[in-house]
XYZ file of N, CA, C and O in Angstrom:
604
model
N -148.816 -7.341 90.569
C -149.809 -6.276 90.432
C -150.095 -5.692 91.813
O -150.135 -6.470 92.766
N -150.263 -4.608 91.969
C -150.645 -3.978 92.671
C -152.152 -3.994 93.466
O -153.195 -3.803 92.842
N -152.113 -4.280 95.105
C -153.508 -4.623 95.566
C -154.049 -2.740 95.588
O -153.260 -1.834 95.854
N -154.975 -2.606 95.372
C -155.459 -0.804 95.580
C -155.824 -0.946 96.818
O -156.024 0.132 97.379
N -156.034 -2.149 97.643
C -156.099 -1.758 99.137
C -155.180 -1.125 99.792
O -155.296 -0.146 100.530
N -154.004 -1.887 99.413
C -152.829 -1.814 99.802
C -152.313 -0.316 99.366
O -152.729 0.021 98.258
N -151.335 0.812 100.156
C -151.003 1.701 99.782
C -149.756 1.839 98.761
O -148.926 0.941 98.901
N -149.641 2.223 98.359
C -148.313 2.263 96.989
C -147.242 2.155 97.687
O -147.168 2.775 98.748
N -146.359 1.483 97.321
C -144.991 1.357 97.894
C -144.090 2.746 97.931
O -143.924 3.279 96.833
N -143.685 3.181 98.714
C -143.123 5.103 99.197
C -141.707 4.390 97.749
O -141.858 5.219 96.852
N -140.776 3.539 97.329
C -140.054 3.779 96.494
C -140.756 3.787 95.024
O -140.156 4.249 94.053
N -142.025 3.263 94.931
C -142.385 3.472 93.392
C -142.780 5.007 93.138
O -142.460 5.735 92.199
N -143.723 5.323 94.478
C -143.809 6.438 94.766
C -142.498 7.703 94.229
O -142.658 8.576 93.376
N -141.611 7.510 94.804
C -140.144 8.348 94.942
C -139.667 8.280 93.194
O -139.139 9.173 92.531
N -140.000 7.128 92.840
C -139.510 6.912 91.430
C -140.455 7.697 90.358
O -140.074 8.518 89.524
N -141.734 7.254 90.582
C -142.673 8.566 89.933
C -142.582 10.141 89.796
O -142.834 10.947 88.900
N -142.087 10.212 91.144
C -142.448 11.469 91.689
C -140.775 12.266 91.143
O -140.601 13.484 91.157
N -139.666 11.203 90.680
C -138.625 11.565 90.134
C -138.625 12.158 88.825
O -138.261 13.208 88.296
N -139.286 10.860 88.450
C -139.945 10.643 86.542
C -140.274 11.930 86.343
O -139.602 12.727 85.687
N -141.522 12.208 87.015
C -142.130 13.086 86.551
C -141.619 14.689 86.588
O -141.992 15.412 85.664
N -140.890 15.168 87.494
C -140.147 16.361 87.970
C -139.345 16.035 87.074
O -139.604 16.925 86.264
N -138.173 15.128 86.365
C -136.974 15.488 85.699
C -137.578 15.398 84.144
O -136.731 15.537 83.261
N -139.003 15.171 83.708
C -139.529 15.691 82.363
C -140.120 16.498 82.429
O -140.780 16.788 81.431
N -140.245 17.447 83.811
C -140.619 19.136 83.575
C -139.647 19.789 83.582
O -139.643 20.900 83.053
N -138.781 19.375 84.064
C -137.692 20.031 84.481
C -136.980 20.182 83.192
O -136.932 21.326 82.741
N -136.365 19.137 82.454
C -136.111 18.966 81.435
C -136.868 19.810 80.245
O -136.246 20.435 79.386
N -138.096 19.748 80.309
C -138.910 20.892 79.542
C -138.428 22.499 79.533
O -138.134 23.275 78.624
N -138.497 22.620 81.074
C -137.918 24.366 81.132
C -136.039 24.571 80.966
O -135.265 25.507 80.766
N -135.953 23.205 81.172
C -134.624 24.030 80.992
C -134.185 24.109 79.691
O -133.281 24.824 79.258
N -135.071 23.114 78.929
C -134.566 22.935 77.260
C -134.286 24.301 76.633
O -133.293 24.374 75.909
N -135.073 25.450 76.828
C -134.643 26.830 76.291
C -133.398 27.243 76.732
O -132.904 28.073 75.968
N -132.695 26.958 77.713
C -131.590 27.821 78.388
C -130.739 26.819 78.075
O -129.853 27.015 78.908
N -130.279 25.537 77.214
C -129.556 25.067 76.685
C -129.017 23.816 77.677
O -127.849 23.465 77.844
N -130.055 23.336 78.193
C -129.314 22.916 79.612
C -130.382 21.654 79.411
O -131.329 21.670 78.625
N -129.922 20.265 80.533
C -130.938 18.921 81.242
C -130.650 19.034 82.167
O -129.704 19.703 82.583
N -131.694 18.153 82.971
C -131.453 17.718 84.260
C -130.337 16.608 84.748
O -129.943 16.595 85.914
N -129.865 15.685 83.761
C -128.964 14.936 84.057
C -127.752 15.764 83.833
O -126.803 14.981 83.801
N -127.301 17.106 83.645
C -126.385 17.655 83.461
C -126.207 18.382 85.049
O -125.160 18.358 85.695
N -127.349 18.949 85.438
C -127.206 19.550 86.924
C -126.028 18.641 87.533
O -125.146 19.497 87.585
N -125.520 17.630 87.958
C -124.958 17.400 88.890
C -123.457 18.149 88.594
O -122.960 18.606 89.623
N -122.676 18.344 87.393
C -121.777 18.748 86.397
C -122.085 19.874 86.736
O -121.369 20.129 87.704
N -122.862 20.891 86.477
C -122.645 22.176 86.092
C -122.699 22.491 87.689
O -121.978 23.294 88.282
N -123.622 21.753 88.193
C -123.114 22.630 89.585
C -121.996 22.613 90.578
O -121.871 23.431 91.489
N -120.948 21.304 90.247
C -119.871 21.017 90.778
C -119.225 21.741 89.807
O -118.547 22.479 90.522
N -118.963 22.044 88.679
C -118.233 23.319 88.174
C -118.369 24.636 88.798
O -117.551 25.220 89.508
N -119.710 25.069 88.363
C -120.365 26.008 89.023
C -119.206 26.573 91.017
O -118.959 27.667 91.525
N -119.048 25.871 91.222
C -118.359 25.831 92.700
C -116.664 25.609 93.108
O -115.980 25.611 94.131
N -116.442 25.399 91.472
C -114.769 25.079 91.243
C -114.554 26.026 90.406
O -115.346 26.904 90.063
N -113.087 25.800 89.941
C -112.827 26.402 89.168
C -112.558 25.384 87.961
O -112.731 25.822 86.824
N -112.140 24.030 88.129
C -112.056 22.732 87.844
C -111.724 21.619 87.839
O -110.724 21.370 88.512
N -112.439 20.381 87.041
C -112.395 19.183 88.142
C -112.092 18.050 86.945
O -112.365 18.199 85.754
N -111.446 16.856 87.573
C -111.399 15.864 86.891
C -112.504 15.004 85.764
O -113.693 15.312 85.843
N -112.277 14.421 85.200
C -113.932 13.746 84.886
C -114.030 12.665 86.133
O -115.012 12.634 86.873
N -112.768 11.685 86.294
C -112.979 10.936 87.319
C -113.745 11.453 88.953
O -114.372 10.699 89.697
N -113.462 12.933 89.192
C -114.143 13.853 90.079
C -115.449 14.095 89.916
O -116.297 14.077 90.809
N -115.665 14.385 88.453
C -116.915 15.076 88.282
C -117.993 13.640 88.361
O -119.134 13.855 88.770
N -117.519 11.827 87.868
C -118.171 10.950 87.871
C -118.045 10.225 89.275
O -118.239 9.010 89.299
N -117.675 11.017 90.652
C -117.414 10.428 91.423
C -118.696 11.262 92.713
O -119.248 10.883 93.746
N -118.690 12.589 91.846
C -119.537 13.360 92.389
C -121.291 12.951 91.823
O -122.351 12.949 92.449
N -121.139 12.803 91.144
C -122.908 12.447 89.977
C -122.937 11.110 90.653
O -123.991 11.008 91.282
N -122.072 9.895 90.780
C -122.258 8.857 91.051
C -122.234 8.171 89.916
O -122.605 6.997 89.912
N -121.997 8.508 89.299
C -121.995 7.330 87.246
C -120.507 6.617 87.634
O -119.636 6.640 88.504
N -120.839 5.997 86.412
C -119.355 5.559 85.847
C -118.553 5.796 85.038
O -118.990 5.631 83.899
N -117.027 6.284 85.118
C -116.311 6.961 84.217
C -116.953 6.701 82.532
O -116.735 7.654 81.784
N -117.454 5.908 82.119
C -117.688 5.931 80.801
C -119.209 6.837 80.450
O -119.489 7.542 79.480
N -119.796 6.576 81.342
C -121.009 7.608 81.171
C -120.777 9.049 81.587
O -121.467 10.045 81.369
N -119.797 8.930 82.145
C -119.176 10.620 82.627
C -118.692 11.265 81.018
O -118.953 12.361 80.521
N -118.045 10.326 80.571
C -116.897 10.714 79.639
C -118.137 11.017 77.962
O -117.985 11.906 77.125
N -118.864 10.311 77.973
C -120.094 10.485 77.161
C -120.739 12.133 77.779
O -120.314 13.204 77.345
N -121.377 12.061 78.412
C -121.836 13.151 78.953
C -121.087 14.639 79.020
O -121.784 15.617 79.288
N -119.680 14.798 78.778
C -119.053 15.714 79.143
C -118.988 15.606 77.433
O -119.307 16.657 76.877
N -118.651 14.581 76.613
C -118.289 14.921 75.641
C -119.724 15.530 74.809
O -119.485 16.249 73.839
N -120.917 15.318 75.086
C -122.314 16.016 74.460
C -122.212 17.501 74.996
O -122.634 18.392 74.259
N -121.591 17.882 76.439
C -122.139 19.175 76.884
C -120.462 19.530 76.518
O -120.348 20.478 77.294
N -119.375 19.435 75.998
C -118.360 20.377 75.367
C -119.002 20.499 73.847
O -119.045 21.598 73.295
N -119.522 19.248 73.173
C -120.131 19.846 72.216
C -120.996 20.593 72.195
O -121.222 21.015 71.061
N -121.957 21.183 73.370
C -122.923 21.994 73.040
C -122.747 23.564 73.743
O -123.468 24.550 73.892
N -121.170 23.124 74.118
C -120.382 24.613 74.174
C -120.598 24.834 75.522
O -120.265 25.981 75.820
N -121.263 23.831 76.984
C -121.244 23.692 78.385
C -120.283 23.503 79.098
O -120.332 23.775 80.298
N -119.197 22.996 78.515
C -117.930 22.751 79.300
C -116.940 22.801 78.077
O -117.064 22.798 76.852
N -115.761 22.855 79.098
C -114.227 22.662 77.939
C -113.371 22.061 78.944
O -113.574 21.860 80.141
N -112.293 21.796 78.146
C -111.149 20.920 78.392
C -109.707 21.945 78.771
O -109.233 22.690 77.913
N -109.184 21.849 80.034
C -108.404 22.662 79.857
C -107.402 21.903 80.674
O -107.671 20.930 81.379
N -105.761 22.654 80.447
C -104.941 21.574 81.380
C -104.434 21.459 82.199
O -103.855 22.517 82.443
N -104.169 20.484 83.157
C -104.146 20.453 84.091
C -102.941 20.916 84.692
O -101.934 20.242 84.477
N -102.815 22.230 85.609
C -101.306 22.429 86.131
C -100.553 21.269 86.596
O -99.531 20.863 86.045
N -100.940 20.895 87.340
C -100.161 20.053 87.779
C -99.851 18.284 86.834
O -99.024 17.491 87.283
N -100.287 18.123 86.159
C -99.834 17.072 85.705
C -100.262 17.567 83.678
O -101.429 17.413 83.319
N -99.302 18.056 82.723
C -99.928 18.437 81.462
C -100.328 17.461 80.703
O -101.043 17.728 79.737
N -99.948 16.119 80.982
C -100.504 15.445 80.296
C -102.289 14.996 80.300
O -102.887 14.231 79.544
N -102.886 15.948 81.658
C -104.578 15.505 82.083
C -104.679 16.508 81.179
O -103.940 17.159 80.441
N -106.326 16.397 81.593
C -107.254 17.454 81.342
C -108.003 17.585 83.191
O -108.013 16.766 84.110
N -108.527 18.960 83.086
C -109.187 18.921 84.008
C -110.653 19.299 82.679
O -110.567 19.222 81.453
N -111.718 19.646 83.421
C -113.215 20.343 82.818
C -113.406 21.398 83.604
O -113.126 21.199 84.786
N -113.907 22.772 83.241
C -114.242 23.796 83.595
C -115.696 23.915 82.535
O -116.012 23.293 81.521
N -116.427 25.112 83.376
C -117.848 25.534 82.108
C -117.292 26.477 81.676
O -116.407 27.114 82.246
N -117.871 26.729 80.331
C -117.562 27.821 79.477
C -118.178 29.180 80.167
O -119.065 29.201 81.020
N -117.553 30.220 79.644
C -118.147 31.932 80.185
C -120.101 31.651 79.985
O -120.994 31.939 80.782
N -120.185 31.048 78.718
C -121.458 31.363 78.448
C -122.472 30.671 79.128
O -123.504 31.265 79.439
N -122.214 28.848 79.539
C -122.731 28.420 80.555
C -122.847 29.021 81.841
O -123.874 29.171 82.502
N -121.375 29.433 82.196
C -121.194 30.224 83.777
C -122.553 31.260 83.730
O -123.134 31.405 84.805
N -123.041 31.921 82.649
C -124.066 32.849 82.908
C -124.759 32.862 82.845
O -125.415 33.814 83.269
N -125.578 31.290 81.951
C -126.902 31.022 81.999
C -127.095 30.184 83.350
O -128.257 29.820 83.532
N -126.101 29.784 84.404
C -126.562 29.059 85.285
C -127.377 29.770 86.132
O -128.393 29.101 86.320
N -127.422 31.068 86.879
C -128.481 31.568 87.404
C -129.645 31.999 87.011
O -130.382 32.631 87.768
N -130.032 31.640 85.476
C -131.608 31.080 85.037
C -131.649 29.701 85.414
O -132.627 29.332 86.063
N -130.902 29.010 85.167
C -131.223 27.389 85.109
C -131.694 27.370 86.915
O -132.723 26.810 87.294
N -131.039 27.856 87.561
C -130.913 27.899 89.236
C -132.545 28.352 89.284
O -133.339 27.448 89.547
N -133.025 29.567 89.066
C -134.219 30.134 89.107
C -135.147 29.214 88.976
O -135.974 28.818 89.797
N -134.910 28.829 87.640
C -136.311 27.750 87.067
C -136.157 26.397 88.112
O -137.182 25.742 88.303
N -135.104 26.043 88.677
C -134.901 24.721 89.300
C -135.802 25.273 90.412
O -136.806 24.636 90.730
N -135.517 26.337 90.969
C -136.066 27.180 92.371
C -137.358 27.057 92.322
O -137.864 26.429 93.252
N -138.130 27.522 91.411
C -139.572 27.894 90.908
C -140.560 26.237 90.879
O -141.732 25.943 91.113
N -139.214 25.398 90.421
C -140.287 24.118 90.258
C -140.139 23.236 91.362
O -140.968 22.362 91.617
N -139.162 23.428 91.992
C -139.267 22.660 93.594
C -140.458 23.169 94.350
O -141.331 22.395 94.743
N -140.508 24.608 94.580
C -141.575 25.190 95.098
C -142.804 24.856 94.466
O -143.677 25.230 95.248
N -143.247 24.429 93.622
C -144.517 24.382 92.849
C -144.208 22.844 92.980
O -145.334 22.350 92.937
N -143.518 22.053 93.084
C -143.890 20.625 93.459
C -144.134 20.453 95.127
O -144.745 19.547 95.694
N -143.302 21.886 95.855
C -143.535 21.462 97.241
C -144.785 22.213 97.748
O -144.967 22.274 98.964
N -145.900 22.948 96.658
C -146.984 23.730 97.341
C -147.728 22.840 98.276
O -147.981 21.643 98.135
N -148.105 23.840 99.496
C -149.066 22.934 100.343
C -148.593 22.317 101.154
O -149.345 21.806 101.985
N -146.998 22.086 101.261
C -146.554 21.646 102.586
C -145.801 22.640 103.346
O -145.042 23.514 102.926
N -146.185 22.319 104.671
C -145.968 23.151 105.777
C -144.230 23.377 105.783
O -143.578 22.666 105.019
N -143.688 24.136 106.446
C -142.399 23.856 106.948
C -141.727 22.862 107.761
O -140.638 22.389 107.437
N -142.386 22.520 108.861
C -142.507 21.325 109.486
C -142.107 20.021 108.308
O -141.135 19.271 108.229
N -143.219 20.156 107.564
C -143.404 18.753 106.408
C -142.490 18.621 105.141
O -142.552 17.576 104.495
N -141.632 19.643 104.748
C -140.743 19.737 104.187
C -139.423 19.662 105.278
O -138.749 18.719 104.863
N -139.036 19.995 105.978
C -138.015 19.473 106.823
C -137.877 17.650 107.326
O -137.056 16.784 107.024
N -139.117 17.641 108.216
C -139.594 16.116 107.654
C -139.151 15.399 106.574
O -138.259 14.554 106.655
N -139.674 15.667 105.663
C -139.542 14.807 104.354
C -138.091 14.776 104.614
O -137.587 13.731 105.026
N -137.233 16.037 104.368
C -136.004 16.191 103.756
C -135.227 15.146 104.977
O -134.313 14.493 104.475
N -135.376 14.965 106.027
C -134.531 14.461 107.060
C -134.985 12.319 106.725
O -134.310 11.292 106.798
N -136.343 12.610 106.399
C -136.267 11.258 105.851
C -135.840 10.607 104.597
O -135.810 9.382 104.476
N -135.516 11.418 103.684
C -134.865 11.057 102.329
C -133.683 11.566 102.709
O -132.858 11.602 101.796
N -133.436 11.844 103.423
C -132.047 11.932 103.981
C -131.424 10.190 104.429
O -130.402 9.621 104.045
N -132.186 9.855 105.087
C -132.188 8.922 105.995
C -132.074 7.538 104.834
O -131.297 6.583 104.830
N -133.113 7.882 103.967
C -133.216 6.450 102.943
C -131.682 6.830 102.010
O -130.933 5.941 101.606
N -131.469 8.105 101.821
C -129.954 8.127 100.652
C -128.653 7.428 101.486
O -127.811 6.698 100.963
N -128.701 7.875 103.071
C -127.425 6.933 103.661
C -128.037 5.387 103.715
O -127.219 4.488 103.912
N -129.025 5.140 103.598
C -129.072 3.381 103.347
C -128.688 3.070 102.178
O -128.268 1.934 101.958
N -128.751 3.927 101.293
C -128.482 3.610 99.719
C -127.161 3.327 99.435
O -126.607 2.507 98.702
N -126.529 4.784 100.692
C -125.186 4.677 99.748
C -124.255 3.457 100.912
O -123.127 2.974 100.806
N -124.996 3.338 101.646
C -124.111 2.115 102.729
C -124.621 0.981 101.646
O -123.647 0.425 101.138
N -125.675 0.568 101.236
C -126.089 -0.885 100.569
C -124.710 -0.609 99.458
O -123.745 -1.369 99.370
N -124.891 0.580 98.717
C -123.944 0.674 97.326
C -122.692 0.214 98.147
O -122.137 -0.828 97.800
N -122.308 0.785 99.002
C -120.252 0.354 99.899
C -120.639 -1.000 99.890
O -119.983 -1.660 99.084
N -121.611 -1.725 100.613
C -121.423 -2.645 100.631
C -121.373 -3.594 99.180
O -120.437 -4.378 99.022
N -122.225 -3.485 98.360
C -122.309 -4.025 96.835
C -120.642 -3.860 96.095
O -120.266 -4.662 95.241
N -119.949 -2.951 96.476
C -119.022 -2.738 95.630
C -118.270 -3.521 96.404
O -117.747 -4.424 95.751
N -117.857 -3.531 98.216
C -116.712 -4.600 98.606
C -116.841 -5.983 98.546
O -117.832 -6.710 98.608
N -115.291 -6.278 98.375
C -114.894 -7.565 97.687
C -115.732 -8.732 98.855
O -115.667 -9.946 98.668
């Protein structure tokens, strides 16, 4: 349990403060056909022309089986397709569909609109700040993860 003297730990903190942004987020984007666990996908499409799933789950950070789930909900909901791969016909690569490609600069907007309205009230200074220190905690993360994965 938690002492209330004591100040909140900055990762339960970070985890709240996640929670809570990816079920608003999730709220606005629900009209434009879109989640937040899909952003990492549409925007590495968004920037290709197209990519592996092993690419696209290497980029999100999942694991090929939660990639392969995930791609298969957003081709069913007409967000991505399967197309093949020049160079080897027996792959697939993933590309987004025309109709995703054009709702992404609403989805971009609303993402825009709610960062700013979670970041009201901090200075420039304090948003650079922040960003250079969650900068700082994601390379501990992803050095602990290198290390967790070698043999």
């Amino acid at each position: 349990m938690h002492d209330p003297h004591l100040p909140p730990h900055p990762m339960k903190l970070m985890g709240r403060a996640m929670r809570g942004f990816s079920r608003i987020a999730d709220a606005a984007l629900r009209d434009l056909g879109f989640a937040t666990g899909q952003l990492p996908v549409l925007v590495s499409l968004k920037h290709s022309q197209a990519l592996s799933q092993a690419e696209l789950a290497r980029i999100a950070q999942v694991e090929q089986p939660s990639m392969a789930q995930l791609l298969n909900r957003m081709e069913r909901d007409g967000l991505v397709q399967r197309v093949a791969d020049p160079a080897d016909k027996r792959s697939r690569l993933i590309s987004l569909t025309p109709d995703a490609g054009q709702r992404m600069p609403q989805a971009r907007a609303v993402m825009q609109s709610l960062t700013e309205q979670a970041l009201a009230g901090f200075t420039p200074k304090e948003v650079a700040q922040l960003t250079q220190l969650m900068g700082r905690l994601n390379e501990n993360i992803d050095r602990m993860g290198d290390a967790a994965e070698s043999p």
